[in-house]
Short mmCIF file of C-alpha atoms in Angstrom, two decimals:
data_model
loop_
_atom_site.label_atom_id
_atom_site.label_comp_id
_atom_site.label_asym_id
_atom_site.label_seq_id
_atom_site.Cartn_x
_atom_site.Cartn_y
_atom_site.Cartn_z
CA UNK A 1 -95.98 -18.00 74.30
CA UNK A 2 -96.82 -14.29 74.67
CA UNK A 3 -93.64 -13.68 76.39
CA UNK A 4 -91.76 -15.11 73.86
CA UNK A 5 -93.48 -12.94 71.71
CA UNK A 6 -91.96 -9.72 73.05
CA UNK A 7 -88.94 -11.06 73.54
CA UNK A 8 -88.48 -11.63 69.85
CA UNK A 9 -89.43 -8.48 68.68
CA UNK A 10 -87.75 -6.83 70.61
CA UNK A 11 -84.61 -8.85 69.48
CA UNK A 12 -85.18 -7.80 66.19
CA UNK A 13 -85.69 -3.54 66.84
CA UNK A 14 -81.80 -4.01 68.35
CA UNK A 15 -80.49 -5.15 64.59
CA UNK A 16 -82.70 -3.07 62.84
CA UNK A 17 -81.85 -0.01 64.81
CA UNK A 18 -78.40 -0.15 66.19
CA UNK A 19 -76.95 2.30 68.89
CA UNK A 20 -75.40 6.08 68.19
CA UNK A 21 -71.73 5.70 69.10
CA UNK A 22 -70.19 8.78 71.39
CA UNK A 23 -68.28 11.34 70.77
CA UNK A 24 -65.16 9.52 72.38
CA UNK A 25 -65.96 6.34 70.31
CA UNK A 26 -65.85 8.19 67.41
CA UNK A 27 -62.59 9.78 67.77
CA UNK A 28 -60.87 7.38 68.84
CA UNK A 29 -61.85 5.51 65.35
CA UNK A 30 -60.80 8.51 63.41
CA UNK A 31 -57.65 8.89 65.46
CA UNK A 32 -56.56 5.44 64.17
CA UNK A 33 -57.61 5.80 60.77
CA UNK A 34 -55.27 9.31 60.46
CA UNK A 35 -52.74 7.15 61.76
CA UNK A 36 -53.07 4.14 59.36
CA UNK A 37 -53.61 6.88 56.05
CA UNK A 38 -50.20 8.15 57.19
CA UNK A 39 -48.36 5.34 58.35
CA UNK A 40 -44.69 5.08 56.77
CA UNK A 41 -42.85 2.05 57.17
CA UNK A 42 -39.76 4.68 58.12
CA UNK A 43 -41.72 5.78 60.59
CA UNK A 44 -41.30 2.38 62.86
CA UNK A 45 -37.69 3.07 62.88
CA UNK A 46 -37.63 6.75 64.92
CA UNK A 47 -39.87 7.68 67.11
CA UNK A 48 -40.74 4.54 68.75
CA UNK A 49 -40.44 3.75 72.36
CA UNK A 50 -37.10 1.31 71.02
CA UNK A 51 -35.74 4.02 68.82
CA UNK A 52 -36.39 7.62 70.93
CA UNK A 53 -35.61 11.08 69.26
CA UNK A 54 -32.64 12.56 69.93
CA UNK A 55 -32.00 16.50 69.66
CA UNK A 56 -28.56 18.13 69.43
CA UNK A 57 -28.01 22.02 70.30
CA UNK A 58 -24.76 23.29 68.87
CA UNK A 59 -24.28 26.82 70.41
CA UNK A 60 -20.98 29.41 69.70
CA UNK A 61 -17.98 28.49 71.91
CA UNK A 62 -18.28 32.35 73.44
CA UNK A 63 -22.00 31.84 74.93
CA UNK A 64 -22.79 30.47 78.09
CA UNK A 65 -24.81 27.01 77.87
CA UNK A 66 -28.44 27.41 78.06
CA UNK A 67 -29.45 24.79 80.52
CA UNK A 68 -31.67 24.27 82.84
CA UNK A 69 -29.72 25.12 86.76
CA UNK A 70 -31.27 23.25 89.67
CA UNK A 71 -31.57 25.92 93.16
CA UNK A 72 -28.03 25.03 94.19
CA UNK A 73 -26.31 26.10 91.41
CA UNK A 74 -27.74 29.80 90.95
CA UNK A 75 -25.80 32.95 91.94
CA UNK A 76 -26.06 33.59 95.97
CA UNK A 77 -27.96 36.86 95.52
CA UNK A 78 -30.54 35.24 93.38
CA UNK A 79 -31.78 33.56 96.54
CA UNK A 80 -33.87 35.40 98.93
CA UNK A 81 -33.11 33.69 101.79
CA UNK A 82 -29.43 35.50 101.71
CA UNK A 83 -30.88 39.13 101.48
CA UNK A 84 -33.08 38.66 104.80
CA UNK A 85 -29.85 36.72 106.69
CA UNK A 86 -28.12 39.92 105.41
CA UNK A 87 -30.57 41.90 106.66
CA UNK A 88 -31.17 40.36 109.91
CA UNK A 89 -27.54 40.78 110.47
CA UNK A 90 -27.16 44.09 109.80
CA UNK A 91 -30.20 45.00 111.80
CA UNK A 92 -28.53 42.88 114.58
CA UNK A 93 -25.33 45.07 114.44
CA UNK A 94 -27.09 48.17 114.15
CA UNK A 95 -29.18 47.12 117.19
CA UNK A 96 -25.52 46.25 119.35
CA UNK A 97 -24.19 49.54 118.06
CA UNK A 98 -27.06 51.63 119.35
CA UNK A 99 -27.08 50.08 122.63
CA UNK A 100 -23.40 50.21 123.29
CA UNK A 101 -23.68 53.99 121.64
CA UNK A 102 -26.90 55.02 124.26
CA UNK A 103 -24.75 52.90 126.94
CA UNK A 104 -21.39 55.40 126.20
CA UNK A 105 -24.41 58.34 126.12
CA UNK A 106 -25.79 57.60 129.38
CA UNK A 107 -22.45 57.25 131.43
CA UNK A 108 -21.30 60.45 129.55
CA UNK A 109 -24.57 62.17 130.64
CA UNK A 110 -24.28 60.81 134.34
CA UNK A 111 -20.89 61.75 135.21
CA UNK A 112 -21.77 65.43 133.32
CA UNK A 113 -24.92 65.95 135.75
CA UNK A 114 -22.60 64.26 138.73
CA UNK A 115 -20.21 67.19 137.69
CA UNK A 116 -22.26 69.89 137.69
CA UNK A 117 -24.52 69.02 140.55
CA UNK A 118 -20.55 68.79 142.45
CA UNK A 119 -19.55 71.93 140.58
CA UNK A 120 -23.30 73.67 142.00
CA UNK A 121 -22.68 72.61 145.17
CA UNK A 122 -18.92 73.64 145.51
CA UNK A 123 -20.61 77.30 144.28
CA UNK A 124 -23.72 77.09 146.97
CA UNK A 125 -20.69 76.29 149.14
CA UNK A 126 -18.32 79.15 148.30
CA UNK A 127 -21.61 81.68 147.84
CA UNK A 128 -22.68 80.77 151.43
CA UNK A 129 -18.87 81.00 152.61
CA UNK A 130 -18.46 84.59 150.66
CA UNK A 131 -22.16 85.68 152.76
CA UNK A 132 -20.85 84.18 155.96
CA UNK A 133 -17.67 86.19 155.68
CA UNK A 134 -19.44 89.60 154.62
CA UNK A 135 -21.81 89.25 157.48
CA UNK A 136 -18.75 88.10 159.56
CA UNK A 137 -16.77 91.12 158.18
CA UNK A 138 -19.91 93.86 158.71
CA UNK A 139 -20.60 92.58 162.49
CA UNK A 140 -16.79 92.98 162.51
CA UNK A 141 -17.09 96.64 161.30
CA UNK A 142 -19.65 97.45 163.30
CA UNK A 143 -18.76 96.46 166.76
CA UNK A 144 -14.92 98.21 165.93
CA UNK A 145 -16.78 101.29 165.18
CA UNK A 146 -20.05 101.77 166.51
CA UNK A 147 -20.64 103.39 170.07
CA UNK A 148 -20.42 101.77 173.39
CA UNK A 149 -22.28 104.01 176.38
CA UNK A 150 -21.06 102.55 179.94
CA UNK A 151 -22.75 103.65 182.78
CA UNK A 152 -21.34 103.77 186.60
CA UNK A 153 -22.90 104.85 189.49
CA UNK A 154 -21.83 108.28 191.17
CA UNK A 155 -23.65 109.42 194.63
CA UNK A 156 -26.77 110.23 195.64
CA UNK A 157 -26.91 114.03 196.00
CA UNK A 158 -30.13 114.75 197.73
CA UNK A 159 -31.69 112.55 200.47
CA UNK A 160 -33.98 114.78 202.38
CA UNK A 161 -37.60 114.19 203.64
CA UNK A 162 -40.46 115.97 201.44
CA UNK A 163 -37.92 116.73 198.37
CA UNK A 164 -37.71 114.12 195.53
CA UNK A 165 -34.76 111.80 195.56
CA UNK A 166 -31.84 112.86 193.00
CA UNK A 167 -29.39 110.19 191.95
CA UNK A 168 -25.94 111.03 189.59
CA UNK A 169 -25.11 108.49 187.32
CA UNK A 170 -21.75 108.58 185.23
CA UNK A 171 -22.36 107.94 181.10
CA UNK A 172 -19.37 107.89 178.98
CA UNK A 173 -19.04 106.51 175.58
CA UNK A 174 -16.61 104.60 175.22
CA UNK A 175 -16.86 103.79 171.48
CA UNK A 176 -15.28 105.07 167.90
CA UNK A 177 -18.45 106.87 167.02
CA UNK A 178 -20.87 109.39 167.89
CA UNK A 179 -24.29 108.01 170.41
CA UNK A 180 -26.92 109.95 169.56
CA UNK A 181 -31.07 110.25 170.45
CA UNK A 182 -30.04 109.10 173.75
CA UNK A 183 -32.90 108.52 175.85
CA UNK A 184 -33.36 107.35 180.02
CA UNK A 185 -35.94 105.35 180.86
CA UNK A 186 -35.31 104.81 185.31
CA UNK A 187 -37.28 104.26 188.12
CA UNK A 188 -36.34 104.85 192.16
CA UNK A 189 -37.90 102.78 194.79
CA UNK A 190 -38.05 102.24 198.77
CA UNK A 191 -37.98 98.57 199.69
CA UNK A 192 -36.36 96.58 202.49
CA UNK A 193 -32.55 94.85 201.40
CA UNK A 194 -32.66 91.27 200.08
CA UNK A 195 -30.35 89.18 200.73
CA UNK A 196 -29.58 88.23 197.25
CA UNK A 197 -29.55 92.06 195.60
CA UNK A 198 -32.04 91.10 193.20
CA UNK A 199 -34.08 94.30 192.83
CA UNK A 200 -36.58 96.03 190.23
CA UNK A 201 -38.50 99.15 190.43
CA UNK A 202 -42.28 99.06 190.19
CA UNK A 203 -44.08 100.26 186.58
CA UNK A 204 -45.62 103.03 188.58
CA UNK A 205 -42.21 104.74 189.22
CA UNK A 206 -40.87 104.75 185.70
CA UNK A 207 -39.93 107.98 183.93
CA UNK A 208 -38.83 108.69 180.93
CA UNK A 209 -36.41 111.70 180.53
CA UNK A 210 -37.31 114.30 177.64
CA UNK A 211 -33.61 115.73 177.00
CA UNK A 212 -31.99 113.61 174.12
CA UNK A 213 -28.41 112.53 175.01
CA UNK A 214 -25.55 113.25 172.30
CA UNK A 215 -21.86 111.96 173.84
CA UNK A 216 -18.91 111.69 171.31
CA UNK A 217 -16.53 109.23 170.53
CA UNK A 218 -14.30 108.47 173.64
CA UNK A 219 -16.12 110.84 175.72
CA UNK A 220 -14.78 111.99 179.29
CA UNK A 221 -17.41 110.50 181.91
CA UNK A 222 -20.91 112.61 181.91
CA UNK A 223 -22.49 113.27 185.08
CA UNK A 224 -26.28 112.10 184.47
CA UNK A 225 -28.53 113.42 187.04
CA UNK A 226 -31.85 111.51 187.25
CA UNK A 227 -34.77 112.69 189.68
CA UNK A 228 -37.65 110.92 191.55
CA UNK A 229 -40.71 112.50 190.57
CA UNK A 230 -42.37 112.22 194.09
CA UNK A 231 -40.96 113.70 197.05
CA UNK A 232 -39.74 111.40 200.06
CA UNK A 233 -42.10 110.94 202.56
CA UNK A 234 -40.62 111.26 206.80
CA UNK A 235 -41.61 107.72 207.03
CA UNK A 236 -39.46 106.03 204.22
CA UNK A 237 -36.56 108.84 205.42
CA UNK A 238 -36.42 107.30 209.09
CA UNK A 239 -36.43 103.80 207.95
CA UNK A 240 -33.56 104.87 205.11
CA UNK A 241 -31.52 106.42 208.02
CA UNK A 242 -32.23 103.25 210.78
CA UNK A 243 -30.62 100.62 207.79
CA UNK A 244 -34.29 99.18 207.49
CA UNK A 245 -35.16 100.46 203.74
CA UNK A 246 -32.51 101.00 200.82
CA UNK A 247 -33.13 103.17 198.15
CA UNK A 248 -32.88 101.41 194.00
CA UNK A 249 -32.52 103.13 191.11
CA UNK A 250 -33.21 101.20 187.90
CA UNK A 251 -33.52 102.38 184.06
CA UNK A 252 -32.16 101.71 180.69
CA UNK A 253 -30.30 104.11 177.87
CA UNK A 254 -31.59 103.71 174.55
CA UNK A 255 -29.47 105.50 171.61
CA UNK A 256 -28.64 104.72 167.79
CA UNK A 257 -25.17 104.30 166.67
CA UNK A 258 -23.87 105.73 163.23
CA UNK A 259 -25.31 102.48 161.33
CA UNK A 260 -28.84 103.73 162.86
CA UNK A 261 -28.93 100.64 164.86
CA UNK A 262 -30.56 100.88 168.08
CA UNK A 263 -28.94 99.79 170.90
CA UNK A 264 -29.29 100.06 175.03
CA UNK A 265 -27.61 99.66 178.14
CA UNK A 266 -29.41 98.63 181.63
CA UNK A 267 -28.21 99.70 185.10
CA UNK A 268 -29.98 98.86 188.43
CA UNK A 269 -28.15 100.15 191.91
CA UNK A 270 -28.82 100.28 195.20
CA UNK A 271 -27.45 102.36 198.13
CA UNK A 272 -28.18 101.99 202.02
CA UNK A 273 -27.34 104.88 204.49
CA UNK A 274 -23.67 103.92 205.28
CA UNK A 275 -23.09 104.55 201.49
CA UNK A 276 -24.29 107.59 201.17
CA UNK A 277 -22.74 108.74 204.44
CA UNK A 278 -19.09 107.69 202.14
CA UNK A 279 -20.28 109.99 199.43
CA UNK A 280 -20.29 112.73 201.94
CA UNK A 281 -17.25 112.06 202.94
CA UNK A 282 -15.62 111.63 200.04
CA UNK A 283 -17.02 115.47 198.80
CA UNK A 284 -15.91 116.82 201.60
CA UNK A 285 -12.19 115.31 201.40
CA UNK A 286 -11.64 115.30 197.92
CA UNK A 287 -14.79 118.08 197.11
CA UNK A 288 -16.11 115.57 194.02
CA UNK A 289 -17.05 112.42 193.60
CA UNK A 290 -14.81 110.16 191.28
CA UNK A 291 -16.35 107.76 188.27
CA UNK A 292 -17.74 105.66 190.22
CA UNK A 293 -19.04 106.09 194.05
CA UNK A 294 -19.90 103.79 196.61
CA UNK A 295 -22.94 101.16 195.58
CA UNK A 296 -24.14 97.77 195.56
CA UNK A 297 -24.74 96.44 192.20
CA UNK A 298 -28.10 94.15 191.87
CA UNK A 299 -27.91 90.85 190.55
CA UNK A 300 -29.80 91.72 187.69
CA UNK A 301 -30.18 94.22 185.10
CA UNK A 302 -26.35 95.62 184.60
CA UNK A 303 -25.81 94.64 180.83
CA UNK A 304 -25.51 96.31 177.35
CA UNK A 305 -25.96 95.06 173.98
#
């Protein structure tokens, strides 16, 4: 009974009080009463869903339609898809061209360097060729004019015991030029003969002559008289005369030519007792002894420069 109670009441607080419509509820009632204070029985005829609105644009014969132009039927430059293609392409092109234009650069440059490393060479070539043939053309020079000293052996003049041994050599010079500073470095020694004439004269013996030497240009042959420095001893004379000892005479000329070069010439003799006993001879026949007397030459040591 008590529930029924509330139930009632509250029944009767819904009619007494009613609910606040919304804001959408209320305009959608005063949308419909605008549109029933101006309805106009015209109005069902146009406007409708049956009876659309149609609108008619008259424009001057001169002007260009204004309509709406779907994508595909614009102008080809108002799509940006054209500039880049045109831009790719010409970027392509440009790319080619530069290649092909280094390409044409770098075969240019090649052969260029190829050229001048040929052309360098051909001139290293012709520069050594042009030295080659100076050199070739001074050592010509000098060997048509410089001096040649030739030495021959003449006699042996004194041969006695306890006087020194005296040997005459001849010197001639036999070149276009002067020989000057001419000096004699010789030797003698006592030694048994060898069978294969190869002979030298100890250190000990060497002397070295003081008078410079000075022969001209196609001089006549020069008697050069060289002395042993110690006299001979009985001994050494006896074996000379028996055919057991020879007696050598070695030495060199040193002189400068007229291009100041230094040059030489070696000799190296040797004479037994039956030689000498010809140079005797040959004074007393003929009272002189020609260019060149009786000796042996030793294997060694007879050269010039």
């Amino acid at each position: 009974m008590v529930l029924g109670l509330i139930l009632a009441s509250q029944a009767f607080a819904v009619v007494l009080d009613p609910p606040i419509p919304s804001s959408r509820d209320a305009q959608s009632k005063h949308q419909d009463a605008a549109a029933d204070h101006h309805y106009d029985p015209q109005d069902t005829q146009r406007g409708t869903r049956a009876t659309p609105i149609v609108v008619e644009i008259h424009q001057p014969e001169h002007q260009r339609p204004i309509a709406t132009q779907t994508e595909k039927e614009g102008e080809w430059y108002a799509s940006p898809d054209w500039w880049v293609a045109g831009f790719t392409g010409a970027l392509f092109f440009a790319t080619v061209g530069l290649w092909v234009f280094t390409g044409m650069l770098w075969n240019t440059t090649k052969k260029a360097v190829r050229d001048g490393e040929l052309a360098v060479a051909a001139a290293t070539t012709a520069a050594k060729a042009a030295v080659k043939q100076a050199d070739v053309a001074e050592q010509t020079a000098e060997k048509q004019l410089r001096a040649y000293l030739c030495l021959s052996p003449a006699s042996m003049i004194v041969v006695k015991p306890g006087e020194e041994l005296t040997c005459s050599i001849s010197i001639t010079n036999q070149g276009a030029t002067p020989a000057s500073n001419g000096i004699v470095v010789f030797g003698f020694s006592v030694c048994r003969p060898l069978g294969d004439n190869d002979y030298y004269v100890p250190i000990e013996n060497v002397i070295i002559s003081k008078s410079p030497i000075i022969l001209a240009a196609n001089s006549q042959p020069y008697p050069l008289v060289l002395k042993d420095g110690t006299p001979l001893s009985g001994l050494n004379f006896m074996r000379i005369q028996s055919g057991d000892n020879i007696i050598v005479i070695a030495g060199v000329v040193r002189y400068k030519d007229i291009f100041g070069i230094e040059r030489y010439t070696c000799f190296n003799y040797s004479y037994n007792w039956d030689q000498m006993l010809k140079v005797d001879d040959m004074i007393v026949k003929d009272g002189f002894v020609g260019a060149q007397g009786p000796a042996t030459f030793s294997m060694c040591g007879n050269d010039m420069d």
